[in-house]
Short mmCIF file of C-alpha atoms and ligand atoms in Angstrom, two decimals:
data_model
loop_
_atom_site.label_atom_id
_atom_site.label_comp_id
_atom_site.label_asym_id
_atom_site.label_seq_id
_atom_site.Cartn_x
_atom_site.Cartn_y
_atom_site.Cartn_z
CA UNK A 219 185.90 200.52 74.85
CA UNK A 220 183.80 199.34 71.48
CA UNK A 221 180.37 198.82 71.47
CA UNK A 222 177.29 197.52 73.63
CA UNK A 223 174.13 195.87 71.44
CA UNK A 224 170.85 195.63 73.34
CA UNK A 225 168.80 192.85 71.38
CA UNK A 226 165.46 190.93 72.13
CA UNK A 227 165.64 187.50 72.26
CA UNK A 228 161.85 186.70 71.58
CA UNK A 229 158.89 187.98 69.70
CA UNK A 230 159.07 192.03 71.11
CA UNK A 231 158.21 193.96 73.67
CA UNK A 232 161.00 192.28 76.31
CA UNK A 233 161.75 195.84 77.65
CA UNK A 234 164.44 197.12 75.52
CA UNK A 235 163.57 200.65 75.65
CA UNK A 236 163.51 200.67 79.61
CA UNK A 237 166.67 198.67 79.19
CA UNK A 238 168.62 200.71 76.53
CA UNK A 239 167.83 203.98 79.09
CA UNK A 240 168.99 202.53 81.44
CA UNK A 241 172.40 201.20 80.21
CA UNK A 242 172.51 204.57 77.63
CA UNK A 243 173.60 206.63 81.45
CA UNK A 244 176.73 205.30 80.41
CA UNK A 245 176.93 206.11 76.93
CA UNK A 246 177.48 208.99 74.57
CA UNK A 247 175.49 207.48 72.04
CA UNK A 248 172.63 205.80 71.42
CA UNK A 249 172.01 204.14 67.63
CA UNK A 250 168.81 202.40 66.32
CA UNK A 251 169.97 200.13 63.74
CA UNK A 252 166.78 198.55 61.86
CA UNK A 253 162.69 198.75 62.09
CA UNK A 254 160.65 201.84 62.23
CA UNK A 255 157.75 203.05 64.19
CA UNK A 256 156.77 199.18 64.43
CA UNK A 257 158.48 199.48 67.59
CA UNK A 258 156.91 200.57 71.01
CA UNK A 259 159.64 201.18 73.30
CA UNK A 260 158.30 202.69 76.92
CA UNK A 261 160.45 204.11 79.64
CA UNK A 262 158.78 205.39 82.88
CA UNK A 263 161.10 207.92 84.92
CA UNK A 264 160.32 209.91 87.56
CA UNK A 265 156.32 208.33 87.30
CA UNK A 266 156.35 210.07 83.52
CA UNK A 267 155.41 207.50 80.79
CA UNK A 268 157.19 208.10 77.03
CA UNK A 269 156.43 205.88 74.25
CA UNK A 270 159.23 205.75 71.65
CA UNK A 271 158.47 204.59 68.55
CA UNK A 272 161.64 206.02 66.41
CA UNK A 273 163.95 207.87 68.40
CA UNK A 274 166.62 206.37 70.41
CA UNK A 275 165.62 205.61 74.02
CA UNK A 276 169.31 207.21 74.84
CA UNK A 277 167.06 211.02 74.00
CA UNK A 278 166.27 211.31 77.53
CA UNK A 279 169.92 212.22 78.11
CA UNK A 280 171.68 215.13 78.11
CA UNK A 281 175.09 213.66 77.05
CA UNK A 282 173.93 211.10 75.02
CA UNK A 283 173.52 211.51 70.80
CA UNK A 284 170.58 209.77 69.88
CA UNK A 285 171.15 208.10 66.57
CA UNK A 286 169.05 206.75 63.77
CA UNK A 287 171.10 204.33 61.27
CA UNK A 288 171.02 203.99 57.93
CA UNK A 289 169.02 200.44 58.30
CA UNK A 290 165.94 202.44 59.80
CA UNK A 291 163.36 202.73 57.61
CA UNK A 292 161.56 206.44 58.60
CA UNK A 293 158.17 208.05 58.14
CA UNK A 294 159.67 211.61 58.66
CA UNK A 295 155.53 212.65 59.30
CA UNK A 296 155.85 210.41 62.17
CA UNK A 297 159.42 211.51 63.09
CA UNK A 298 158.64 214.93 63.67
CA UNK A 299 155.02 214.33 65.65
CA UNK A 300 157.78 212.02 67.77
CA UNK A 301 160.01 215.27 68.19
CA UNK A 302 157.24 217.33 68.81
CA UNK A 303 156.11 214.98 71.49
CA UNK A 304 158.72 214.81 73.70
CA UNK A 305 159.80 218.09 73.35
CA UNK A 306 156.15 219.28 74.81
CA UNK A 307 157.42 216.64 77.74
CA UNK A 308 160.54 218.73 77.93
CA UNK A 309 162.60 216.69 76.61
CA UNK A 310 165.31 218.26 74.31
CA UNK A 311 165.64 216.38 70.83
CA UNK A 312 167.99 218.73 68.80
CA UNK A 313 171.42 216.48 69.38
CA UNK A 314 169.12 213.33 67.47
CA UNK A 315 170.84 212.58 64.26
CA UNK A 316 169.08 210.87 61.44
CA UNK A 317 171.16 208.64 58.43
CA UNK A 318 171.04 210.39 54.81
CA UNK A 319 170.96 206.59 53.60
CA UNK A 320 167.71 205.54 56.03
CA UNK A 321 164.74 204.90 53.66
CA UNK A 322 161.60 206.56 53.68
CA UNK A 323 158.67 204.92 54.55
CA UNK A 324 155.76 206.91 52.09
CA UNK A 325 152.08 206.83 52.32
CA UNK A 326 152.13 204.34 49.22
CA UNK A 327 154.11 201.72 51.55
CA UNK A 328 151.51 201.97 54.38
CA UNK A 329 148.45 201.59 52.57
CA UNK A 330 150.37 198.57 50.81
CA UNK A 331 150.68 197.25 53.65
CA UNK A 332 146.85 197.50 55.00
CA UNK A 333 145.66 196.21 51.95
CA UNK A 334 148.05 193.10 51.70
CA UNK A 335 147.09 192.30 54.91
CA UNK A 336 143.65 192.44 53.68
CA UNK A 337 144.10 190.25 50.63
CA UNK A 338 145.76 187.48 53.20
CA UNK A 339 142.37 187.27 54.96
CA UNK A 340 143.01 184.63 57.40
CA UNK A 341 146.36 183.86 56.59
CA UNK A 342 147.53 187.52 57.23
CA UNK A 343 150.57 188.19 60.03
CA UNK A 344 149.12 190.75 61.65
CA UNK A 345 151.36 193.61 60.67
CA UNK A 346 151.75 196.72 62.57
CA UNK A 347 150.32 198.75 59.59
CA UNK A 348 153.35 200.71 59.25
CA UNK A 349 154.41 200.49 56.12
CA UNK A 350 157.50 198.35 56.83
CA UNK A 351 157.65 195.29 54.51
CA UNK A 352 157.00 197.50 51.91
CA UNK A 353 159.13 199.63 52.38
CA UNK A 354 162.08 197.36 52.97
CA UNK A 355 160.39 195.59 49.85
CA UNK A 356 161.06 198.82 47.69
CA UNK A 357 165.09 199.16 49.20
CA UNK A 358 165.48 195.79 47.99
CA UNK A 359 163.78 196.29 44.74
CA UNK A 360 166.31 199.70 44.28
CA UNK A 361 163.15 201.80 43.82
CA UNK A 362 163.04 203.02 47.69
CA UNK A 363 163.44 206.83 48.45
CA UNK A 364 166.11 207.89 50.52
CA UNK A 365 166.16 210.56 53.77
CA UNK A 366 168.95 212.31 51.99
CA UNK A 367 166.61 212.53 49.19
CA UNK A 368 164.88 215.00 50.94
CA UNK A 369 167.60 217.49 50.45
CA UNK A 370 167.17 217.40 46.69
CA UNK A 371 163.89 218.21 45.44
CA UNK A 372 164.27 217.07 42.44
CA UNK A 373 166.07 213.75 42.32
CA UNK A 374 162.82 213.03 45.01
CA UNK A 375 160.50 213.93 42.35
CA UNK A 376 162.13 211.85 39.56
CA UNK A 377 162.03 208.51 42.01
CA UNK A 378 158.85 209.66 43.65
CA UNK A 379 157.26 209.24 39.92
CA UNK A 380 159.26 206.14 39.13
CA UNK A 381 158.43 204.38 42.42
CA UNK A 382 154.22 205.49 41.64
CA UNK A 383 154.59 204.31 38.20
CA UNK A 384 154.71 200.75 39.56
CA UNK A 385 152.72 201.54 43.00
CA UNK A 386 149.85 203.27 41.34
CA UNK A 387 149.74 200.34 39.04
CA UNK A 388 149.76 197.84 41.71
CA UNK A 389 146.54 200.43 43.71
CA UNK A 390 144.43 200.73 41.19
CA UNK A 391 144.60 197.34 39.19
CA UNK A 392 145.28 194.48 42.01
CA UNK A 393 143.11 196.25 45.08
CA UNK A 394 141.22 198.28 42.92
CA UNK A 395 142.29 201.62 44.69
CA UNK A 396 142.70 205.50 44.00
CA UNK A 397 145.76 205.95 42.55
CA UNK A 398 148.59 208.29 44.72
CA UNK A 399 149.05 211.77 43.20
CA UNK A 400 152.84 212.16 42.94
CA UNK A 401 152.31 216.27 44.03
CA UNK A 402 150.40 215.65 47.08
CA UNK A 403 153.36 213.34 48.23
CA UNK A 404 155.78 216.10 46.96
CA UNK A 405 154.45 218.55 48.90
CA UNK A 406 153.95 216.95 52.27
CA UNK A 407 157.40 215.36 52.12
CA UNK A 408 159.53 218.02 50.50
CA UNK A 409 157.78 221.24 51.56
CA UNK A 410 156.29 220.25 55.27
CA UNK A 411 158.49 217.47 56.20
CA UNK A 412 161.62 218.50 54.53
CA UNK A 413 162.69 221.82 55.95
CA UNK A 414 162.17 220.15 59.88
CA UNK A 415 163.90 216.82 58.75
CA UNK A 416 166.54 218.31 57.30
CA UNK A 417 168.71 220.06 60.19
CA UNK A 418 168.72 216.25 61.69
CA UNK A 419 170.06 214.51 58.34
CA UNK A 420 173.92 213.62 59.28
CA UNK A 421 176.84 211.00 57.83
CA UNK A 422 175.46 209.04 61.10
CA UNK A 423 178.63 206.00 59.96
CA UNK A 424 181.04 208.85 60.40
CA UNK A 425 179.49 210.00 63.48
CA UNK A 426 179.34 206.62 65.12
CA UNK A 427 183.20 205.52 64.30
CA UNK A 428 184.16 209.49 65.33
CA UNK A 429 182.97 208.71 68.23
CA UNK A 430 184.31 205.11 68.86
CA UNK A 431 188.07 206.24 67.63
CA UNK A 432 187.77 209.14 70.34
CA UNK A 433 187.13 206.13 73.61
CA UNK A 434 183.34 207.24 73.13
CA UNK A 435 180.38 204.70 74.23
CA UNK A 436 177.95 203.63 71.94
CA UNK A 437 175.19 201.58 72.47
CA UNK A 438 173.24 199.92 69.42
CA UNK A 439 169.34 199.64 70.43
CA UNK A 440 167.43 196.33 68.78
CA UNK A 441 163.64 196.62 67.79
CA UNK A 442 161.41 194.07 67.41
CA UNK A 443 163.52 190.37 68.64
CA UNK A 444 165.29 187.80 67.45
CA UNK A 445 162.02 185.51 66.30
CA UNK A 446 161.14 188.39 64.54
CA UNK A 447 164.05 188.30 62.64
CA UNK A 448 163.30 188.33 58.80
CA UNK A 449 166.02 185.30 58.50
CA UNK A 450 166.17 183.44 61.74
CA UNK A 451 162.77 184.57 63.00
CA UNK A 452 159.35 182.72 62.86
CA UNK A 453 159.11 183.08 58.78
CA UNK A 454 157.06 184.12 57.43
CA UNK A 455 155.64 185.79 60.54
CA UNK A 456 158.66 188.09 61.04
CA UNK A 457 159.21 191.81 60.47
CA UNK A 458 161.25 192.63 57.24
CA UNK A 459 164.42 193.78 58.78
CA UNK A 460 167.45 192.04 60.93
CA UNK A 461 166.61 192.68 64.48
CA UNK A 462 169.50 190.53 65.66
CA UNK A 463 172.80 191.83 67.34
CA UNK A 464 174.46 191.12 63.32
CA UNK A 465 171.99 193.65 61.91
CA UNK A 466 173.36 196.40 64.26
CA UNK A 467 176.66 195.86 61.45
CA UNK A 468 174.52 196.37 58.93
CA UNK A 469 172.04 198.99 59.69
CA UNK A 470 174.39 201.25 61.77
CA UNK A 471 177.80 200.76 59.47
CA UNK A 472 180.24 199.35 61.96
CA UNK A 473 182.15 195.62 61.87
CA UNK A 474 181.63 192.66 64.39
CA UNK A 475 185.03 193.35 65.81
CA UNK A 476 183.86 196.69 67.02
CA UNK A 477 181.57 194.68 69.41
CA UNK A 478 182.13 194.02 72.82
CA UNK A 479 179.10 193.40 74.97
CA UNK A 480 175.31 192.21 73.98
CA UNK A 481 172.69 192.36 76.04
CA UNK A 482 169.97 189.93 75.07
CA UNK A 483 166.33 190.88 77.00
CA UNK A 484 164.52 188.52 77.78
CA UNK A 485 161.20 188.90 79.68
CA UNK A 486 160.11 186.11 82.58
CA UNK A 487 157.50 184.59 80.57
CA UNK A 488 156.82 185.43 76.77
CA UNK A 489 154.31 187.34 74.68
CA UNK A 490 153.42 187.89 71.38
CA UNK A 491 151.70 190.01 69.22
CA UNK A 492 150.53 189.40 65.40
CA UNK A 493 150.20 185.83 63.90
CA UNK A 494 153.12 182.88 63.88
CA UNK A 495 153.80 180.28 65.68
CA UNK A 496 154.45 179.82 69.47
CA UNK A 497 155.10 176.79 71.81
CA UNK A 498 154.09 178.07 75.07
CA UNK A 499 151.56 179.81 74.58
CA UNK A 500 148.89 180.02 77.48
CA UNK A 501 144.81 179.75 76.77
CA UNK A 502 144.01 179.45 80.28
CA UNK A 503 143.20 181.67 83.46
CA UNK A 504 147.21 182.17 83.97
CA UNK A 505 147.25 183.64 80.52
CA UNK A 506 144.93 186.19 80.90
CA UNK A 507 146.34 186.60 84.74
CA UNK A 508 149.75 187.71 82.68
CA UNK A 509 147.80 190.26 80.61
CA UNK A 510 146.08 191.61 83.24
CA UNK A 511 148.74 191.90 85.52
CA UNK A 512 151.42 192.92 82.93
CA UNK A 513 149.75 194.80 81.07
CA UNK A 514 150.29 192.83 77.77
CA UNK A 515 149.01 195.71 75.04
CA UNK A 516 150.78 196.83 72.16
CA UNK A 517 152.20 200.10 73.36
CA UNK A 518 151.30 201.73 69.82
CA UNK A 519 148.32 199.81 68.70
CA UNK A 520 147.24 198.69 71.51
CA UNK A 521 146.42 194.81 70.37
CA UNK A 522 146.43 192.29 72.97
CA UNK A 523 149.31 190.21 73.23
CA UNK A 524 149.65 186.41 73.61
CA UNK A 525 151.42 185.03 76.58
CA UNK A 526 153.12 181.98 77.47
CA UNK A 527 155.89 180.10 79.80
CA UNK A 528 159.40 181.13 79.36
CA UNK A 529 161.21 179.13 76.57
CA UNK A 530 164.42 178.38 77.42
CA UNK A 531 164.66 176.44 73.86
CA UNK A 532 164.37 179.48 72.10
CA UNK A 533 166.36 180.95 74.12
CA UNK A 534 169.26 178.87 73.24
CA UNK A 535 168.95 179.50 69.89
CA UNK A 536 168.61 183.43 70.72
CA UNK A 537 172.35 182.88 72.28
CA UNK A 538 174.01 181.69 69.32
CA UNK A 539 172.50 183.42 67.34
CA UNK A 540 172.96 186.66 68.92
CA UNK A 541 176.21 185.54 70.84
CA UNK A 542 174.72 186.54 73.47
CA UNK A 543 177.11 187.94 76.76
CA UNK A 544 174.58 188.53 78.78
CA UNK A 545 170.88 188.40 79.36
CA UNK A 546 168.55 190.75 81.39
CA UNK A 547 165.16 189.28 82.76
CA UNK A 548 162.47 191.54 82.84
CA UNK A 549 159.16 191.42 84.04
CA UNK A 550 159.71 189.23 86.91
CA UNK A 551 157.73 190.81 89.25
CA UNK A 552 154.67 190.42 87.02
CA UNK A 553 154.99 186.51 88.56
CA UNK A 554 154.44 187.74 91.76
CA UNK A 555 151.41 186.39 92.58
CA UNK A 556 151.80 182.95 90.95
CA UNK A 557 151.56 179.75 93.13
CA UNK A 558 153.99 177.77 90.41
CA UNK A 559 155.92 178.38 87.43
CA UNK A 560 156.36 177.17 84.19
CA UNK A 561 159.82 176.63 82.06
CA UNK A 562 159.99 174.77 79.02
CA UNK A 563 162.93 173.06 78.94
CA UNK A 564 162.41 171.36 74.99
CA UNK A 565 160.09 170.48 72.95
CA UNK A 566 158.66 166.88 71.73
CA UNK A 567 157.84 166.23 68.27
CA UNK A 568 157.62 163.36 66.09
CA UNK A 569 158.37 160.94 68.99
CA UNK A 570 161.96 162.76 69.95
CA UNK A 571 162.94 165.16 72.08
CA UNK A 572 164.55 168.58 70.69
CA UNK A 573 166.60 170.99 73.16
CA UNK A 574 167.47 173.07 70.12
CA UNK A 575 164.85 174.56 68.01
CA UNK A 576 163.97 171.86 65.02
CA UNK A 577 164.92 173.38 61.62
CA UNK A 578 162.59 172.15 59.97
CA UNK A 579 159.35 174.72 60.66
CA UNK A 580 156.47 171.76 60.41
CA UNK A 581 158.62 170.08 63.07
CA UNK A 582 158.45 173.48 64.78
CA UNK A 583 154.60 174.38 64.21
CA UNK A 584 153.78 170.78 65.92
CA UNK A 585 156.60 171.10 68.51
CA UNK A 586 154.88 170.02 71.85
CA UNK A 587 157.08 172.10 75.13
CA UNK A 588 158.25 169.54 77.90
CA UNK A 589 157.92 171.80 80.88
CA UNK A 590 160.21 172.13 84.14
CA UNK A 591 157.80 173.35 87.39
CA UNK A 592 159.15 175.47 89.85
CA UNK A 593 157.40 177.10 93.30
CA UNK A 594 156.49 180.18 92.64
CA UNK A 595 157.42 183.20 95.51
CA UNK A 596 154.11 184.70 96.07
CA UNK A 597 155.80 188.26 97.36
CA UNK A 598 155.53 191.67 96.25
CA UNK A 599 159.29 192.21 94.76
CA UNK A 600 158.71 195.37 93.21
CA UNK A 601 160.95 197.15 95.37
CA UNK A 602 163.53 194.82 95.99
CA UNK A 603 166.84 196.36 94.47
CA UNK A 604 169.65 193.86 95.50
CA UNK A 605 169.82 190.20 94.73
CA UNK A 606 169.97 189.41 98.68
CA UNK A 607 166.84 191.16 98.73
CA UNK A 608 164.49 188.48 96.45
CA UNK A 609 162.64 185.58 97.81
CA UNK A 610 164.62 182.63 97.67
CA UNK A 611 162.38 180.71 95.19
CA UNK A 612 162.66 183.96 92.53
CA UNK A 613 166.45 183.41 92.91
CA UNK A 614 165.90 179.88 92.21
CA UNK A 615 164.29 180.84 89.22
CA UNK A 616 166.76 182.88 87.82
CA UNK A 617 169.25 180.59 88.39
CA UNK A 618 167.25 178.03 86.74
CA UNK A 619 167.14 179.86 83.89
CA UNK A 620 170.75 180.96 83.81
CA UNK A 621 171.69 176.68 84.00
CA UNK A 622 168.62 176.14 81.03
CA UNK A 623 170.38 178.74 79.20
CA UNK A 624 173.72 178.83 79.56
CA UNK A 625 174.53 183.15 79.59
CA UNK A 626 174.16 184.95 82.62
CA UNK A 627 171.42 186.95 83.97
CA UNK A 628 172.78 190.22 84.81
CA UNK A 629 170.02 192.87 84.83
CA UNK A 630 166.85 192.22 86.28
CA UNK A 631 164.20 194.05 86.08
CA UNK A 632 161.23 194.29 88.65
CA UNK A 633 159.06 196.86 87.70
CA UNK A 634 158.43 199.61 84.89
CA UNK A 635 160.66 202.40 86.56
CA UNK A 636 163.88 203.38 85.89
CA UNK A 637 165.43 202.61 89.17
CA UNK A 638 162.94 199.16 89.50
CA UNK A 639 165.85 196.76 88.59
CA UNK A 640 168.73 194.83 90.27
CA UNK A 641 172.53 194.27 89.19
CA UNK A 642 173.40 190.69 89.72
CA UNK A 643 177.06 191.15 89.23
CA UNK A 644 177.74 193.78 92.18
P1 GDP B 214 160.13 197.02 74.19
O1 GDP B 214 159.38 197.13 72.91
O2 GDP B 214 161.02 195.83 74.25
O3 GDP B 214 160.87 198.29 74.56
O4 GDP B 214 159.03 196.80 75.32
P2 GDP B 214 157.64 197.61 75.48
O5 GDP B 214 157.95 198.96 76.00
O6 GDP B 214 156.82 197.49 74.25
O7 GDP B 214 156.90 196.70 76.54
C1 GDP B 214 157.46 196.44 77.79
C2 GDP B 214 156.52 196.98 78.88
O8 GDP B 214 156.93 196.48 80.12
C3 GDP B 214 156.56 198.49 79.02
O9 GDP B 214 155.29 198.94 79.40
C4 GDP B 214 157.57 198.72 80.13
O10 GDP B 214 157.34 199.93 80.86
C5 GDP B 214 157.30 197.54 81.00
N1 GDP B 214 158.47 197.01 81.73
C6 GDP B 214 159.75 196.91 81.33
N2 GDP B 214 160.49 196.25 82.27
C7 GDP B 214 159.63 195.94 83.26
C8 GDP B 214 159.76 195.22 84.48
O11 GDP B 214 160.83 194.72 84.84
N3 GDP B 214 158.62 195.07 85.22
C9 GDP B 214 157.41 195.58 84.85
N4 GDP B 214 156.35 195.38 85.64
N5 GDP B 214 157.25 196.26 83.70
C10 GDP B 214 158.35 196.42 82.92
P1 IMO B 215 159.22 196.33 69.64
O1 IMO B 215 160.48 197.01 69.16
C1 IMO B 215 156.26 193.21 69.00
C2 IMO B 215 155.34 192.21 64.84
C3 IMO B 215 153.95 192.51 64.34
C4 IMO B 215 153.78 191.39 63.33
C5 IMO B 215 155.16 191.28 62.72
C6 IMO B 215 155.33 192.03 61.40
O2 IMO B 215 158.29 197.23 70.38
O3 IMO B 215 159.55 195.07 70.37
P2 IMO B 215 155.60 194.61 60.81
O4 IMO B 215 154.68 195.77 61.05
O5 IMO B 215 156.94 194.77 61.43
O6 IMO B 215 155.69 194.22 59.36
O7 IMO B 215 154.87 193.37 61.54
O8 IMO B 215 156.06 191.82 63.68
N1 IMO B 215 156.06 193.36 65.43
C7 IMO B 215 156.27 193.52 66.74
N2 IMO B 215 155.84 192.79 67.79
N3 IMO B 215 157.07 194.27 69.20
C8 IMO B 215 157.52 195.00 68.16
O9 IMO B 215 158.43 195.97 68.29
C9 IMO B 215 157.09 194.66 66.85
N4 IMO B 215 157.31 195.16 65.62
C10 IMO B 215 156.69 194.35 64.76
O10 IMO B 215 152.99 192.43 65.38
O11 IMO B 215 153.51 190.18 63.99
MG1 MG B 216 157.42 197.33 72.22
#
C-alpha cells in the first residue's frame, strides 16, 4: 500500500500535527517533506502538550521512523534543543532520521531574514524569523550548505567562506551590520552541532522507498498550507517552499504514482497569521470570540492570528490543486457556542460572480465573499465521538461543506486530544 500525504488546505495551523499523529498509528514512517521550524505542529495526548517544530509528529511512536526529507531546510541548533525536548518528556527520538541533502538554515539566513523584514517596513509579510526564505534563497542560488556537509569539515569551511563572502557583503554594506565571523559559525556548527547531528544523517530517499518496496506505510506530513504555497499560495505572502501534496515528490524523493491517499485539513473556520490577503476575514466580536475560544496564537511565536468564515472557494482550488481524497475538519467544536454560521460560497468582484479563485491577484485582493448562513448547534460536542452522536445542525454543516466542496469529510476533529475526533466513514 503506497503512500498517505497530510496537507493544509489554507494559510497554517489547520491541525496537521494532531492529524499526522493520529493517522501515523498506522504507519511505519513518518516524512516531513518541506519548511523548517516555521511550523508549529501541537499534539495533546494523555493531557501532555508537545510543540513540534521539526521533527515528524509520527516521533511519539514506537514503531514509527520519523523522517526529515531532503526538502527541509534545518537549523541543526534548533534540531537538537527539539531532541532534547522531548526526550526530557520521555519521548525516545533516536529512530528520527535526518536527509544528508536537507539544507542548513545558518545564523546568516536568520538575521537576513529579520532585517529584510525590517527594510519592508509596512509592506513586510510577517515572516516567522526563521531564516527560511533565505535559506531556500541560498539552495536556489547553489551557495546553500548542506546537512551532509556537516560530516566534512572542510568542504563546510570552503562554502561556509564562499556563502559569507557574499552575506557579509550584503550585512555590512546594505543594513549596515557586523559582519559574521566564518570561525564562530565553524565552531558552533561543526564542533557543537556536528558530532549530535551526525548519528541522525541517513540516505532518507533510500530509506523511504526501502520501506515502501517491503508493504511499509509511510505517511508524508505538510507544513505550512496550500495558500502558503510559494507557487499557488497568496504571493508574495507565502513561505518559500512547496507545501502542497506535489512538494512531498520533491522534498521527500518519491514519484506521484507512489501516492495513494491525501488528506487535506481543513479547519471549520480559517485563520491566519503574517500579512496577505484574505476574503473572510472577521473584524468583529465573532472574530475575537474565535481567538478566544480557539485559542488562535502562533504555537511558536505566539502572534495572534486572523480569523474568518470558512472558504469553500479556496477550498476548491485547495482540491485540485492538491487532488485532494479526502478532507478532515478540525476545530469544529470551537463553533460551539455560535448562534449562526458563516460559509462563503464565492466571491464578487468586478460586477461577476467567481466560484473559483480569480487568477488574476487584484481581482483577488478586491474579491468581496457571497456568504451561505447556516443555524448554528449551540452544544458542547467536545466529547461526541460518533457521527450519530453530533447535533443535527453540525451534521448539516459538514455536509454543507462536503456539497460546497466536492471531497469528503472523513476525519473530524472536536477537540485538541488525541482521541477528540470522529471517523465519518465507519
Ligand atoms: P498545525 O500547524 O496545522 O499542526 O496546527 P497548530 O498545532 O499550529 O494549531 C492547531 C491548534 O488546534 C493546536 O493547538 C491543536 O492542539 C488544536 N487542535 C487541533 N485539532 C483540534 C480540534 O479539533 N479542536 C480543538 N479545539 N483544537 C484542535
Ligand atoms: P504550520 O506548519 C502558519 C507564515 C508566516 C508568514 C509566511 C512566511 O504550523 O501550519 P516564513 O517564516 O515561512 O518565511 O513566513 O508564512 N507561516 C505560517 N503560518 N502556520 C505555519 O506553519 C507557518 N509557517 C509560515 O506567518 O506569513
Ligand atoms: Mg502550526
Amino acid at each position: 500500500m503506497p503512500a498517505t500525504i497530510v496537507v493544509g488546505t489554507q494559510w497554517g495551523d489547520e491541525g496537521k500535527g494532531k492529524f499526522t499523529d493520529l493517522i501515523a498509528r498506522d504507519m511505519n514512517m513518518v516524512v516531513r517533506y518541506q519548511g523548517g521550524h516555521n511550523a508549529g505542529h501541537t499534539l495533546v495526548v494523555d493531557g501532555q502538550s508537545f510543540a513540534l517544530q521539526l521533527v515528524p509528529s509520527g516521533v511519539l511512536y514506537e514503531h514509527t521512523t520519523p523522517v526529515i526529507g531532503n526538502g527541509v531546510v534545518v537549523d541543526p541548533r534548533v534540531l537538537l534543543a527539539e531532541i532534547d525536548m522531548l526526550t526530557s518528556k520521555g519521548v525516545d527520538c533516536s529512530r528520527l532520521k535526518v536527509s544528508g541533502n536537507a539544507h542548513l538554515i545558518m545564523p546568516y539566513h536568520q538575521q537576513l531574514d529579520a532585517l529584510h523584514e525590517r527594510h519592508l517596513g509596512a509592506a513586510k509579510l510577517g515572516t516567522t524569523k526563521r531564516g527560511i526564505g533565505p535559506t531556500y534563497a541560498d539552495k536556489a542560488m547553489r551557495t546553500g550548505i548542506r546537512v551532509q556537509d556537516l560530516l566534512d569539515p572542510k568542504i563546510f569551511r570552503q562554502k561556509l567562506e564562499v556563502a559569507l563572502q557574499h552575506h557579509n557583503k550584503v550585512l555590512t554594506k546594505v543594513f549596515n551590520r557586523l559582519p559574521i565571523d566564518v570561525d564562530t559559525v565553524a565552531t558552533e556548527y561543526l564542533e557543537e552541532c556536528a558530532p549530535r547531528v551526525s548519528g541522525f544523517i541517513a540516505d532518507t530517499v533510500a530509506l523511504v522507498h526501502d520501506n515502501l518496496e517491503s508493504g511499509g506505510q509511510v505517511l508524508f506530513e505538510g507544513a505550512q498550507a496550500t495558500f502558503l504555497d510559494l507557487d499557488h499560495g497568496t504571493y508574495p505572502f507565502v513561505t518559500s517552499s512547496n507545501p502542497v501534496a506535489g512538494g512531498a515528490c520533491v522534498g521527500a524523493g518519491i514519484g506521484p504514482r507512489d501516492i495513494s491517499r491525501i488528506i487535506g485539513i481543513a479547519k471549520a473556520y480559517v485563520t491566519r497569521v503574517g500579512a496577505g490577503p484574505f476574503p473572510t476575514e472577521l473584524f468583529d466580536e465573532v472574530g475575537d470570540y474565535l481567538i478566544d475560544v480557539g485559542h488562535e496564537y502562533g504555537t511558536n511565536t505566539g502572534r495572534r492570528r486572523r480569523t474568518g468564515w470558512f472558504d469553500a472557494v479556496m477550498m476548491r482550488q485547495a482540491v485540485r490543486l492538491n487532488s485532494l481524497s479526502e478532507i478532515a475538519l478540525t476545530k469544529l467544536d470551537i463553533l460551539d457556542g455560535l448562534d449562526t454560521i458563516k460559509v462563503c460560497v464565492a466571491y464578487e468582484a468586478d460586477g461577476q460572480t467567481y466560484e473559483h479563485i480569480p487568477y488574476h491577484q487584484t481581482v483577488f485582493h478586491a474579491a468581496q465573499p457571497v456568504y451561505e448562513e447556516l443555524p448554528g448547534w449551540r452544544t458542547d460536542i467536545s466529547a461526541v465521538t460518533e457521527p450519530d452522536g453530533l447535533p443535527s445542525a453540525a451534521a448539516e454543516y459538514i455536509a454543507f461543506l462536503e456539497d460546497q466542496i466536492g471531497v469528503p469529510i472523513r476525519l473530524v476533529g472536536v477537540g485538541p486530544g488525541r482521541t477528540q475526533f470522529l471517523d465519518r466513514a465507519v
